[in-house]
Coordinates of C-alpha atoms in Angstrom, one line a residue:
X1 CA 1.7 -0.1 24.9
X2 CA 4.1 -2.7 23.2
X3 CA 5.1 -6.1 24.3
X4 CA 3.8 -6.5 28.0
X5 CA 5.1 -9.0 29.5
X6 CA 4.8 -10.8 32.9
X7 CA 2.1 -13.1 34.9
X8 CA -1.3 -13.1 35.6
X9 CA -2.2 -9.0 36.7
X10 CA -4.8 -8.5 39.4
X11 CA -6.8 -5.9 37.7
X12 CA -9.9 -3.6 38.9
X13 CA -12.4 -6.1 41.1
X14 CA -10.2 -8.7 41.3
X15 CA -10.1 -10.1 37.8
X16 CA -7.4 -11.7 36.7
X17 CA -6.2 -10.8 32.5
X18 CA -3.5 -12.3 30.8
X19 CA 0.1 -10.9 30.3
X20 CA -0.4 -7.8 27.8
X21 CA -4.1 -7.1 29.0
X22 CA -5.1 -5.0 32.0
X23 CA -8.3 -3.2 33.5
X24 CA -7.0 0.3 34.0
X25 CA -10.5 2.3 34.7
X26 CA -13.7 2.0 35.6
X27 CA -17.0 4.1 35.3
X28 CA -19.9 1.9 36.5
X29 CA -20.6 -0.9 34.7
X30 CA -18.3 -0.4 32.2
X31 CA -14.8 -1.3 31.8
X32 CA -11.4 0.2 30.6
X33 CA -9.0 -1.7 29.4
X34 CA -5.6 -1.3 28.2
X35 CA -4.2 -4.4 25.3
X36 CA -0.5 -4.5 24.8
X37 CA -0.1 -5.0 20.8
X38 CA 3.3 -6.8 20.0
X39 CA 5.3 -5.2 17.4
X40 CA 7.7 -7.1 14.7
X41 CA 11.4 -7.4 15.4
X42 CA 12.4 -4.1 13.4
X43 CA 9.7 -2.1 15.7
X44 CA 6.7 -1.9 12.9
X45 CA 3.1 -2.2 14.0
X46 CA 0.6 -3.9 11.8
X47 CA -2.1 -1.6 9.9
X48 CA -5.3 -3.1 8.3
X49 CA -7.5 -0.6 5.8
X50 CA -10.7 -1.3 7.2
X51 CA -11.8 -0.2 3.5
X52 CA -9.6 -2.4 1.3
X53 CA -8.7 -4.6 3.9
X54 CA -5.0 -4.3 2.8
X55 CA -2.0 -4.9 5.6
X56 CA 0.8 -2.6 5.8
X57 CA 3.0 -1.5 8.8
X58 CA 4.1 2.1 10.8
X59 CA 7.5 2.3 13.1
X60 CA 5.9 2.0 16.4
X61 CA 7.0 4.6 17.9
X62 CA 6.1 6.8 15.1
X63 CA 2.4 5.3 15.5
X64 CA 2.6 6.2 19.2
X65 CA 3.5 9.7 19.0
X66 CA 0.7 11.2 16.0
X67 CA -1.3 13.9 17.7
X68 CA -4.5 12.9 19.6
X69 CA -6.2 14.4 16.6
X70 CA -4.2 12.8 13.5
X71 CA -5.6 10.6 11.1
X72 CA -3.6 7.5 9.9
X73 CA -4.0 6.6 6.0
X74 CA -4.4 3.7 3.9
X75 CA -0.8 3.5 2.0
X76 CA -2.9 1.7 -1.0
X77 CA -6.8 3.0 -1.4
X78 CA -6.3 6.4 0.8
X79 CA -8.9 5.9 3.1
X80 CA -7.9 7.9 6.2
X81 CA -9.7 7.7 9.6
X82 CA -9.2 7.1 13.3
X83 CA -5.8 5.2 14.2
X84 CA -8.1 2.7 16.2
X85 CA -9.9 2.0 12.8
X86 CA -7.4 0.1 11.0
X87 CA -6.3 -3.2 13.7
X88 CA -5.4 -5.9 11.8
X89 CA -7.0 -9.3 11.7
X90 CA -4.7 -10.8 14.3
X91 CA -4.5 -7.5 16.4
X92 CA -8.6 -7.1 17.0
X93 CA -8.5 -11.3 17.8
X94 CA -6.1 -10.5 20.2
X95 CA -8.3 -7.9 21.8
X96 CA -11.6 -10.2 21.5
X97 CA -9.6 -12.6 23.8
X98 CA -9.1 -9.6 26.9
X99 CA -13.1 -8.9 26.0
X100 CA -13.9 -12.4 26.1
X101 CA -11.9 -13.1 29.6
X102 CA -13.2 -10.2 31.3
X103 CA -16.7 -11.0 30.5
X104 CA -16.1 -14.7 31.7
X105 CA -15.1 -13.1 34.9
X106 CA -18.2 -11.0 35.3
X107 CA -20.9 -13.8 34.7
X108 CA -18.7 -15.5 37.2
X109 CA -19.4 -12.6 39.5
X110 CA -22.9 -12.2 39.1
X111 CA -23.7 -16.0 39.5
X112 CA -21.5 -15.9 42.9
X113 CA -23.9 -13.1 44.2
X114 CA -27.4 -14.7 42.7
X115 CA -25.8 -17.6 44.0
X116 CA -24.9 -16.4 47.5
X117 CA -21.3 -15.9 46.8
X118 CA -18.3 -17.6 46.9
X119 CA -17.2 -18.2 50.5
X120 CA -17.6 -21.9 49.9
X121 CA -16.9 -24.0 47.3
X122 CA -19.8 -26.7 48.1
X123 CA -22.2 -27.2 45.6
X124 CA -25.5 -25.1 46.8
X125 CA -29.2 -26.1 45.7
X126 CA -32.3 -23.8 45.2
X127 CA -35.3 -25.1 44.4
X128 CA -38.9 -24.2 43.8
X129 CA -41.6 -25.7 41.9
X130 CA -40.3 -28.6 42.1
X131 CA -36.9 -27.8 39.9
X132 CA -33.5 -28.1 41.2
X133 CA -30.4 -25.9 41.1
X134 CA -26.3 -26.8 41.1
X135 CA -24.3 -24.5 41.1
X136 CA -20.3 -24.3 42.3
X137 CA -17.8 -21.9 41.8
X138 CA -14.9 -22.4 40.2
X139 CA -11.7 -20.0 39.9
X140 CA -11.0 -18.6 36.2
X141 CA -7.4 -18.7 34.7
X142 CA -6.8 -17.0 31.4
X143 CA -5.0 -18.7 29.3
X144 CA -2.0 -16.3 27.2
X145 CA -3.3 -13.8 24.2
X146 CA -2.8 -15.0 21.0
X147 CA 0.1 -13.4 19.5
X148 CA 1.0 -11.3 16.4
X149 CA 2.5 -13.4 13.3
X150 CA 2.0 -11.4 10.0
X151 CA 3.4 -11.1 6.5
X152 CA 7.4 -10.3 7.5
X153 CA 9.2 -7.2 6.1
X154 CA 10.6 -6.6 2.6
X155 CA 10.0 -2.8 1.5
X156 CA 10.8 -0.4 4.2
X157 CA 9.7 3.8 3.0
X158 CA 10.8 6.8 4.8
X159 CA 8.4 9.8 3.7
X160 CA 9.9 12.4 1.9
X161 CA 7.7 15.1 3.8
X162 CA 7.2 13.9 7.3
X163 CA 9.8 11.3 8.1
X164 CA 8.1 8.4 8.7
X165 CA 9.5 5.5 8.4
X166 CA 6.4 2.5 6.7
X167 CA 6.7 -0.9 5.5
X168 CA 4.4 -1.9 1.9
X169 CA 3.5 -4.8 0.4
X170 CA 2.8 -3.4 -3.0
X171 CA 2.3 -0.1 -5.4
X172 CA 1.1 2.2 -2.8
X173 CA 0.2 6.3 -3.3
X174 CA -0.2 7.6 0.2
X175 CA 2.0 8.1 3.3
X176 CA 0.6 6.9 6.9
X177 CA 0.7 10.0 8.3
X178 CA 0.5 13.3 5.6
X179 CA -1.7 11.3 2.7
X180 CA -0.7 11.6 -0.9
X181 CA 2.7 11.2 -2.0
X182 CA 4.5 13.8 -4.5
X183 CA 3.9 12.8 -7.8
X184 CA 7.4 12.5 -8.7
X185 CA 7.9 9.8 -5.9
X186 CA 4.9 8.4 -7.6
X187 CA 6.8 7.8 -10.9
X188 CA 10.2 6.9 -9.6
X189 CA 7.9 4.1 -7.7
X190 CA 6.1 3.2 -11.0
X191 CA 10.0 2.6 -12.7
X192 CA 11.5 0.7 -10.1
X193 CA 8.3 -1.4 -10.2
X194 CA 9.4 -2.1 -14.1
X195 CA 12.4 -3.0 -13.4
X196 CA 11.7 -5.4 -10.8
X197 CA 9.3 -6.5 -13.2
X198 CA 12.3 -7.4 -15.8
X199 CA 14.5 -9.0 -13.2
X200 CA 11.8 -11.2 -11.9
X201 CA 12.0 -12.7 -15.9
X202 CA 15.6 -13.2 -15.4
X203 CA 15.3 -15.3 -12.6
X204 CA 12.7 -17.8 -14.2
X205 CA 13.8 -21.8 -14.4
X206 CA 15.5 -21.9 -17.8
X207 CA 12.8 -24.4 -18.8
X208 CA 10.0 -22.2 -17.6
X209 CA 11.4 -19.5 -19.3
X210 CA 11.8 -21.1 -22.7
X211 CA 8.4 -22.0 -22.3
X212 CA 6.9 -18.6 -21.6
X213 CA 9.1 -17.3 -24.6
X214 CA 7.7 -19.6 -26.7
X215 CA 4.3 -18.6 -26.0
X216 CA 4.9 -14.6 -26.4
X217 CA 4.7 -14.1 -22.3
X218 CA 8.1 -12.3 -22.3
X219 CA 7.0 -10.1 -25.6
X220 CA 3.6 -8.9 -24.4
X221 CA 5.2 -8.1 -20.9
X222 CA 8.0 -5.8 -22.9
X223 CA 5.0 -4.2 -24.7
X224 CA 3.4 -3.8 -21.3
X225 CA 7.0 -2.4 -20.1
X226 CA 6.5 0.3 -23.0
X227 CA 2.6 0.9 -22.5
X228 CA 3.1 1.8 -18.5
X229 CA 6.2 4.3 -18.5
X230 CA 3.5 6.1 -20.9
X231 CA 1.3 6.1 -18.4
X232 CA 3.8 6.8 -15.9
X233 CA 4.6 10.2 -17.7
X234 CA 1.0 10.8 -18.3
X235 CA 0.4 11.0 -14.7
X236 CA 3.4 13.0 -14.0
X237 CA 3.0 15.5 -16.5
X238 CA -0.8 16.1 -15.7
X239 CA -0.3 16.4 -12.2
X240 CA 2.8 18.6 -12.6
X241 CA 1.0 21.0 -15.0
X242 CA -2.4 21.6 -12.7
X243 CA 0.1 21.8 -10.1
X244 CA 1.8 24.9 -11.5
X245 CA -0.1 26.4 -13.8
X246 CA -2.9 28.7 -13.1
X247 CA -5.3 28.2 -15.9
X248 CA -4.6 24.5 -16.3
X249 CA -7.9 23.4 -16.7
X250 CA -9.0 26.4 -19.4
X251 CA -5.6 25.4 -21.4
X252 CA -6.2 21.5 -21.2
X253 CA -10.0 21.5 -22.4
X254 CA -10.3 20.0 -25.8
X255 CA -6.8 18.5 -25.5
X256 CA -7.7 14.8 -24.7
X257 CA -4.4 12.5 -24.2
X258 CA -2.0 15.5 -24.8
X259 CA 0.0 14.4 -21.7
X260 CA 0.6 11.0 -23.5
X261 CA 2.4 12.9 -26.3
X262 CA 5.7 14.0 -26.1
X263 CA 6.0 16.7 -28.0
X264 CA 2.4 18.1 -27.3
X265 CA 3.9 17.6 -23.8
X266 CA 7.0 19.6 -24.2
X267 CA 4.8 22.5 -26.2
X268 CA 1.9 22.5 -23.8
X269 CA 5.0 24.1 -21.1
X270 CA 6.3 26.1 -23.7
X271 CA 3.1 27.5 -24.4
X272 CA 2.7 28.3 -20.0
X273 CA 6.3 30.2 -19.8
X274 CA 8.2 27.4 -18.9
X275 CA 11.5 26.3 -20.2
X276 CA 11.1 23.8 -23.5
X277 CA 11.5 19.9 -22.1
X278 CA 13.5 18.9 -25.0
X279 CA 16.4 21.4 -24.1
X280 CA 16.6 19.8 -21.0
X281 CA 17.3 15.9 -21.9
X282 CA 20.1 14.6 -23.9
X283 CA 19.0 14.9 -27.6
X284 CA 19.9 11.0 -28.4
X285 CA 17.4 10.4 -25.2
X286 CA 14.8 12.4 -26.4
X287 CA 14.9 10.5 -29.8
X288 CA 14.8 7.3 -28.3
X289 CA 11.9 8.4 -26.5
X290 CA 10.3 9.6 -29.0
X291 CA 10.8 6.0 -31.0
X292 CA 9.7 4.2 -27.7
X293 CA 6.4 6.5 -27.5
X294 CA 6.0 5.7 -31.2
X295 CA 6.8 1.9 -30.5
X296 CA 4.1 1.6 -27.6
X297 CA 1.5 3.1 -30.3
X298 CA 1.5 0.7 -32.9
X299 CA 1.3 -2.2 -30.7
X300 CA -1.3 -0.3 -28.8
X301 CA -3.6 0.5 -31.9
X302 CA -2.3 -2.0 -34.7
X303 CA -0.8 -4.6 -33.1
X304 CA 2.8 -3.8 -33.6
X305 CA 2.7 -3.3 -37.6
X306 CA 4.5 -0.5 -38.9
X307 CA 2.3 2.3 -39.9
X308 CA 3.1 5.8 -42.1
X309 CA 2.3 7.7 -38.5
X310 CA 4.9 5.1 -37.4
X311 CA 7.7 5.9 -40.1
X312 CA 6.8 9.9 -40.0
X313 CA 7.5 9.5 -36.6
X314 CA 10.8 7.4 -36.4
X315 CA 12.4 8.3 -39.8
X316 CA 15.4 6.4 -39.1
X317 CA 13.9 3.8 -38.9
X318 CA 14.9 0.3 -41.1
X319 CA 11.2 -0.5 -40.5
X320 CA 8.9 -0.9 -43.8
X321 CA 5.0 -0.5 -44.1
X322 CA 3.1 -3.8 -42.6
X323 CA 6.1 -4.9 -41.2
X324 CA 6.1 -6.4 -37.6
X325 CA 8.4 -4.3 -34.8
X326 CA 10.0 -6.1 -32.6
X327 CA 11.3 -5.2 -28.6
X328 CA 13.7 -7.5 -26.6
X329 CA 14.6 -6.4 -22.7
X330 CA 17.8 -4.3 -23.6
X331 CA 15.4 -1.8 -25.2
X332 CA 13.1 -1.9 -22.2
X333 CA 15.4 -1.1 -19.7
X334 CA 16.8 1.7 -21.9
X335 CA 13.4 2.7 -22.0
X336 CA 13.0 2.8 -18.6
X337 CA 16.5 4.7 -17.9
X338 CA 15.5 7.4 -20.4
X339 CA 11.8 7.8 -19.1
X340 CA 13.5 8.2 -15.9
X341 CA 15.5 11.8 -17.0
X342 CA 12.5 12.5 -18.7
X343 CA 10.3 12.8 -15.2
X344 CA 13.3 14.5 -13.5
X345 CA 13.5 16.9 -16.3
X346 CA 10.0 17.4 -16.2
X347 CA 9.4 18.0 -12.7
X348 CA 12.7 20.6 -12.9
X349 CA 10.7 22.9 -15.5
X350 CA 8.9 24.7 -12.8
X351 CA 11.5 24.6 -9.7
X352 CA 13.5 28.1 -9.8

């Protein structure tokens, strides 16, 4: 249920719950109730990992129509459980309040019968041993559930697989309903992440900026740029290759970080029957690539000087032996535009 609304309901017994709480069954002494959950103004309902305790949100409806059976995930950590499992914060307070008033309501109840009920509203007195008791009745009014005011909206997914629409509130890897995303989604994620990363820079105070400039932030952070689309190609390539490939595991052993190499990468393929990676990407890409790879490695393992490796690698390059390389934003973003047709060439070596 979403968004009750209305006065005071007369549930089971005569208790009175609050708008958005009702008693709707009863088997002896326990209790059924039903607690309306209010969803945000798009339609999303709030989701809390009970593992990693991270919010995210499901379209309602969506939420409301999984099997009896399913299982909902955690976008983040990929714990996946019960649906009831993951209530957020302000949804289970909500729900402590219903507990809370209907157990008011019975202590109320079992005073009025130790009590003698409560036909009158006159104090009555029982004593023994000498000790005196006061007890009056008094009629409970529940005061309105707290409501639901979490983190708004700002990323909005539709799975790829299953359709459903989600809301995130950082780098996730799994989908609500079906569990782990496709790798390439995975990537494409990982870029736009980068380049959110590079426009956030932009948008600094000019004197902030300066500042960080001054003190290498905006250098390391380009070097960082470099470093994770290697990692974003790592990941893709590994999981495209033991995705496809038979014998992955016999034909990887011994072969430590060949996914972070380019052309070990493009050979490994060649070497299963698949089509040759560097046919399939512009040849002034792959070269850039192939100097951005090279770039990411010396600042990686020798803190940016130029190396023989470096120059065997990049023979263009203007670059001379202990020499210090530099990288500015331009060449990031072409980075990340090139490591882009890279995944989507990659992934299209083993489609038909």
């Amino acid at each position: 249920m979403w968004n009750a609304t209305g006065g005071w309901s007369d549930g089971s017994d005569g208790f009175l719950m609050a708008p958005g709480a009702r008693i709707v069954g009863r088997a002896g002494d326990s209790y059924k109730m039903s607690i309306s959950i209010p969803t945000e103004e798009h339609g999303f309902l709030g989701r809390q990992c009970p593992r990693c305790r991270q919010s995210y949100r499901v379209e309602a409806d969506a939420h409301q129509g999984l099997p009896d059976d399913a299982e909902l995930w955690c976008v983040y950590c990929g714990h996946h459980d019960d649906p009831n499992e993951f209530l957020t914060q302000q949804q289970l307070d909500r729900a402590v309040r219903a507990v809370e008033d209907l157990g008011v309501q019975l202590i109320g109840q079992e005073l009025d019968r130790a009590f003698g009920g409560i036909a009158s509203r006159r104090p009555r007195h029982r004593s023994g041993f000498g000790i005196q008791i006061t007890y009056r009745s008094k009629p409970f009014y529940p005061e309105p559930l707290p409501g639901i005011d979490e983190e708004k909206l700002i990323r909005v997914r539709t799975c790829a697989d299953c359709s459903l629409r989600y809301a995130v509130f950082g780098e996730h890897r799994f989908c609500p309903a079906c569990g782990q995303l496709p790798p390439m989604i995975v990537a494409l994620d990982a870029l736009a992440a980068e380049t959110a990363r590079l426009d956030l820079l932009k948008q600094l105070p000019a004197q902030t900026a300066a500042h960080a400039r001054e003190q290498g932030v905006f250098t390391r952070l380009w070097v960082d740029t470099l470093e994770n689309l290697v990692g974003v190609v790592e990941a893709l390539g590994s999981a495209v290759f033991r995705g496809t490939v038979a014998d992955a595991d016999q034909r990887l052993r011994g072969k430590n970080n060949i996914f972070q190499r380019l052309v070990d990468l493009a050979d490994l393929f060649v070497d299963a029957g698949y089509p040759d990676l560097r046919d399939r990407v512009d040849a002034q890409q792959w070269q850039r690539l192939i100097k951005f790879w090279a770039t990411r490695h010396v600042f990686t393992h020798n803190d940016g000087l130029v190396d023989d490796k470096f120059l065997a690698k990049v023979p263009a390059s203007t670059a001379r032996v202990g020499q210090r390389l530099t990288i500015t934003e331009e060449l990031c973003r072409q980075a990340i535009a090139d490591t882009e047709a890279l995944c989507r060439a990659l992934v299209g070596l083993t489609k038909p």
